[in-house]
XYZ file of C-alpha atoms in Angstrom:
326
model
C 26.000 -20.083 6.385
C 25.862 -17.918 9.281
C 28.715 -17.165 11.634
C 27.165 -19.960 14.164
C 27.087 -22.419 11.066
C 30.700 -21.574 10.126
C 31.736 -22.316 13.827
C 30.334 -25.285 14.289
C 32.283 -26.818 11.480
C 35.012 -25.904 12.531
C 34.642 -26.478 16.129
C 33.241 -30.621 14.480
C 36.396 -30.696 11.847
C 38.929 -30.290 15.075
C 36.962 -32.472 18.039
C 35.620 -34.980 15.449
C 39.151 -35.396 13.410
C 41.514 -36.401 16.362
C 39.152 -39.870 17.873
C 40.905 -41.875 15.286
C 44.169 -41.344 17.097
C 42.728 -41.361 20.738
C 40.894 -44.594 19.611
C 44.504 -46.030 17.965
C 45.629 -45.161 21.665
C 43.227 -47.264 23.744
C 42.633 -50.784 21.177
C 46.737 -50.790 20.997
C 46.561 -51.104 24.908
C 45.665 -53.100 24.253
C 41.416 -52.694 25.549
C 39.066 -54.291 23.211
C 36.352 -51.858 21.288
C 33.440 -52.837 23.361
C 35.101 -51.266 26.351
C 36.388 -48.403 24.045
C 32.702 -48.202 23.343
C 31.206 -48.158 26.613
C 33.250 -46.129 28.069
C 33.174 -43.013 25.823
C 29.407 -43.162 25.616
C 29.641 -43.611 29.349
C 31.586 -40.829 30.210
C 29.516 -38.386 27.702
C 26.200 -39.861 29.561
C 27.009 -38.796 32.706
C 27.927 -35.504 31.509
C 25.192 -34.778 29.354
C 22.367 -36.411 31.540
C 22.422 -33.572 34.507
C 21.771 -30.951 31.936
C 19.051 -32.486 30.165
C 17.772 -33.411 33.867
C 18.208 -29.803 34.728
C 16.481 -28.511 30.956
C 13.181 -30.706 31.958
C 10.754 -32.523 29.387
C 13.496 -35.566 29.000
C 11.441 -37.996 30.030
C 8.426 -36.921 27.460
C 10.843 -36.440 24.769
C 12.316 -39.943 24.839
C 8.426 -41.656 25.086
C 7.016 -39.032 21.969
C 10.156 -39.893 19.563
C 11.104 -43.678 21.431
C 11.396 -44.946 17.661
C 13.651 -42.185 15.405
C 15.843 -42.237 18.322
C 16.359 -45.730 19.219
C 16.947 -45.483 15.303
C 19.169 -42.863 15.536
C 21.361 -44.529 18.553
C 21.817 -47.524 16.674
C 23.102 -45.915 13.313
C 24.843 -43.337 14.646
C 26.623 -44.833 17.658
C 25.712 -48.579 18.969
C 26.868 -49.585 15.245
C 29.483 -47.436 14.063
C 31.661 -46.789 16.957
C 32.050 -50.251 17.418
C 32.436 -51.197 13.357
C 35.298 -48.255 14.109
C 37.241 -48.512 16.907
C 37.607 -52.773 15.604
C 38.874 -51.804 12.427
C 41.125 -49.647 13.597
C 43.398 -52.796 16.197
C 44.088 -53.758 12.505
C 44.644 -49.814 10.186
C 46.165 -47.054 11.231
C 44.328 -44.045 12.270
C 44.823 -42.122 10.018
C 43.812 -44.795 7.275
C 40.508 -45.245 8.718
C 40.076 -41.521 9.574
C 40.930 -40.318 5.742
C 38.209 -43.666 4.701
C 35.687 -41.880 7.121
C 36.067 -38.649 4.954
C 33.193 -40.040 2.226
C 30.517 -39.519 4.186
C 29.760 -36.267 2.175
C 29.138 -38.301 -1.265
C 27.200 -41.217 0.923
C 25.247 -38.660 2.511
C 24.323 -36.843 -0.577
C 23.170 -40.009 -2.306
C 20.796 -40.984 0.711
C 20.294 -38.315 0.603
C 18.841 -38.384 -2.666
C 17.636 -41.708 -2.604
C 14.543 -40.742 0.106
C 13.783 -37.905 -1.445
C 14.893 -34.957 0.713
C 14.295 -31.728 -0.730
C 17.574 -29.771 0.127
C 18.399 -28.241 -2.847
C 21.869 -29.433 -3.986
C 22.944 -26.865 -7.056
C 26.003 -26.726 -9.274
C 28.047 -25.252 -6.319
C 27.325 -27.488 -3.852
C 28.063 -30.638 -6.390
C 31.608 -28.871 -7.366
C 32.672 -28.507 -3.925
C 31.912 -32.071 -3.122
C 33.539 -33.138 -5.813
C 36.114 -30.882 -5.113
C 36.426 -32.067 -1.501
C 36.604 -35.924 -2.749
C 39.778 -35.420 -4.912
C 41.725 -33.535 -2.292
C 40.831 -36.458 0.663
C 41.720 -39.199 -3.203
C 45.096 -37.038 -2.762
C 45.697 -37.836 0.921
C 44.408 -40.914 0.408
C 45.990 -42.781 -2.166
C 49.635 -42.781 -0.274
C 48.092 -44.114 2.652
C 45.992 -46.922 1.600
C 48.205 -50.009 1.986
C 47.819 -52.713 4.592
C 44.895 -53.374 7.000
C 42.233 -56.625 5.324
C 38.985 -56.849 3.703
C 37.175 -56.684 7.259
C 38.580 -53.563 8.676
C 37.753 -51.765 5.421
C 33.951 -53.454 5.532
C 34.232 -52.030 8.898
C 34.537 -48.811 8.034
C 32.931 -49.212 5.059
C 29.807 -49.578 7.484
C 30.569 -46.910 9.755
C 30.432 -43.898 7.056
C 26.777 -45.186 6.071
C 26.115 -45.385 9.469
C 27.381 -41.684 10.047
C 25.942 -40.816 6.588
C 22.466 -41.755 7.571
C 22.220 -40.716 11.113
C 21.892 -37.027 9.935
C 19.117 -37.306 7.929
C 16.886 -38.773 10.650
C 17.514 -36.466 13.146
C 16.515 -33.341 10.448
C 13.397 -35.192 9.732
C 12.125 -36.898 12.818
C 13.710 -35.384 15.855
C 14.616 -32.065 14.470
C 12.039 -30.654 17.299
C 13.677 -32.518 19.758
C 16.308 -30.244 22.002
C 19.634 -31.522 20.961
C 20.866 -32.647 25.480
C 17.546 -34.721 25.223
C 18.523 -36.763 21.923
C 21.706 -36.962 22.757
C 22.056 -37.620 26.320
C 19.972 -40.826 26.561
C 20.976 -42.512 23.624
C 24.694 -42.467 25.462
C 23.106 -43.772 28.136
C 21.616 -46.494 26.166
C 24.980 -46.813 23.676
C 26.487 -47.528 27.856
C 24.293 -50.041 28.216
C 24.234 -51.988 25.898
C 27.824 -52.612 25.871
C 28.047 -52.678 29.400
C 28.239 -56.527 29.686
C 31.320 -56.902 26.868
C 33.209 -54.449 28.427
C 32.197 -56.151 31.855
C 33.700 -59.588 30.352
C 36.872 -57.598 28.192
C 38.311 -55.271 31.319
C 41.453 -55.077 31.617
C 43.447 -57.534 34.309
C 45.891 -54.079 35.130
C 44.691 -50.177 35.457
C 45.476 -48.704 31.708
C 48.563 -46.426 31.498
C 48.119 -42.592 32.329
C 48.575 -41.711 28.436
C 45.524 -44.509 28.055
C 43.197 -43.283 30.704
C 43.672 -39.406 28.940
C 42.888 -41.373 26.011
C 39.763 -42.246 27.008
C 38.822 -39.332 29.082
C 38.942 -36.757 25.515
C 36.777 -39.630 23.659
C 34.041 -39.557 26.436
C 34.553 -35.503 27.232
C 36.019 -33.566 24.372
C 34.904 -36.456 21.191
C 31.395 -37.565 22.299
C 30.007 -35.067 24.835
C 31.114 -31.845 23.359
C 31.306 -32.752 20.019
C 27.560 -34.620 20.029
C 26.314 -31.428 21.141
C 28.155 -29.472 17.939
C 27.002 -31.240 15.589
C 22.884 -32.069 16.790
C 23.585 -27.891 16.715
C 25.245 -27.958 13.023
C 22.599 -29.752 11.764
C 19.581 -27.893 12.528
C 21.667 -25.064 11.549
C 22.928 -26.145 8.042
C 21.069 -29.554 7.272
C 22.116 -33.303 7.277
C 24.043 -33.078 3.774
C 26.029 -30.058 4.459
C 26.508 -30.406 7.904
C 28.936 -33.856 6.896
C 31.140 -32.246 5.355
C 33.134 -31.587 8.117
C 34.412 -34.952 7.331
C 36.619 -33.378 4.253
C 38.443 -31.120 6.935
C 39.199 -34.405 9.163
C 41.555 -35.927 7.627
C 43.659 -32.546 6.927
C 43.458 -31.911 10.962
C 45.424 -35.165 11.381
C 47.805 -34.298 8.632
C 48.788 -30.566 10.538
C 48.563 -32.338 14.065
C 51.682 -34.868 12.024
C 53.938 -31.377 10.678
C 53.375 -29.918 13.613
C 53.775 -31.432 16.855
C 55.635 -34.609 14.799
C 57.805 -33.168 12.376
C 56.066 -34.742 9.500
C 57.213 -34.030 6.258
C 54.619 -31.265 5.324
C 54.848 -32.041 1.061
C 53.368 -30.326 -2.375
C 50.640 -32.997 -2.069
C 49.699 -32.472 0.841
C 49.246 -28.296 0.272
C 47.296 -29.249 -2.961
C 45.282 -31.546 -0.489
C 44.380 -29.066 2.010
C 43.950 -26.525 -0.681
C 41.131 -28.307 -2.507
C 39.850 -29.733 0.756
C 39.084 -26.146 1.962
C 38.016 -24.940 -1.130
C 35.640 -27.743 -1.860
C 33.637 -27.313 1.995
C 33.370 -23.629 1.356
C 31.136 -24.531 -1.761
C 30.277 -27.606 -0.101
C 28.654 -25.733 2.680
C 27.309 -22.610 0.568
C 23.317 -21.804 0.686
C 21.562 -20.803 -2.283
C 18.554 -19.123 -3.235
C 15.130 -21.270 -2.304
C 13.300 -22.747 -5.241
C 11.369 -19.948 -6.812
C 12.732 -16.939 -5.176
C 14.608 -14.356 -6.367
C 18.109 -12.709 -4.705
C 16.412 -8.630 -3.103
C 18.637 -5.856 -3.008
C 20.023 -5.763 0.542
C 18.466 -2.654 2.586
C 17.722 -1.980 6.418
C 13.532 -2.114 6.062
C 13.674 -5.864 3.540
C 15.442 -8.183 6.661
C 13.461 -10.141 8.705
C 14.835 -13.182 11.162
C 13.381 -16.455 9.689
C 16.087 -18.556 9.737
C 18.965 -15.762 8.898
C 18.032 -14.980 5.582
C 16.862 -12.089 3.619
C 13.642 -11.178 2.778
C 11.667 -8.937 1.092
C 8.795 -7.812 3.596
C 6.390 -6.764 0.840
C 2.817 -7.773 1.708
C 3.679 -8.983 5.036
C 3.093 -7.464 8.796
C 5.022 -4.853 9.806
C 7.745 -5.237 12.297
C 6.554 -6.032 15.687
C 7.393 -3.554 18.429
C 11.137 -4.148 19.857
C 12.638 -5.817 16.949
C 16.275 -4.607 15.432
C 15.222 -5.574 12.573
C 18.468 -7.362 11.830
C 19.631 -10.869 11.068
C 20.856 -13.849 13.011
C 24.097 -13.105 11.469
């Protein structure tokens, strides 16, 4: 994976590792799930729409790709965000975050079922298994409480989070990131606006709740979605979801650093498994039918940042640096 891919992967591991805590703060206020989702989507759309409009071509992108965009909005945002938020009324934020870490495994299964051609070698499968083992080490001690409905709601969220990247990679890869996510967030806000109005709080929420909602909309929605869609374009839909293995580790680290929660041997072992699994699962192997080539400054191209032999290909264009995308 390129340096840009690792940066986006690391960013997603953090910014989508904290929403569970922020959602828990909001629903314990208590705010309704519809109110939380509406506020999150409305703020994210308000931040991104001006940039999408300024970029140009937004109406044309929506007209051309409205069907897969609608599917993406429903499967990634409108459905899963409500079920996750409602589940956290009964589950702890850490339990919800730990359960969401099953997304990569579901994503691999769905990709195989739908005939995805992205290669999964032994190394990446080993990484997925190691990551799941690390999540299990973190999860088992925390899987207490909650009810069957809440666990089912998290499962619905997991399936949605695993399916939506496949839609984006297959049908929306040519749509600029802002022109995809801004209208999807705006649609979700419109869907939840009536319920949000009917369930609005009678008094102004506390400063901590307002701060949690602001962080959800600005950081965990606007910034995170831009990074997420760029990550899908960079590494593919299956590897892109592996950052959900890192999310529980972020939650545990935050607890140890800021809340003086114990850092046990089991947690250290889980960290090791998760990090090792993430490295292996996100590694890109050679494309089918290709052989490794010896590194040479005369054998590089800018095709997807990969090293390719240029034997038989036209010479580099004037002004080309001859370097990969790094």
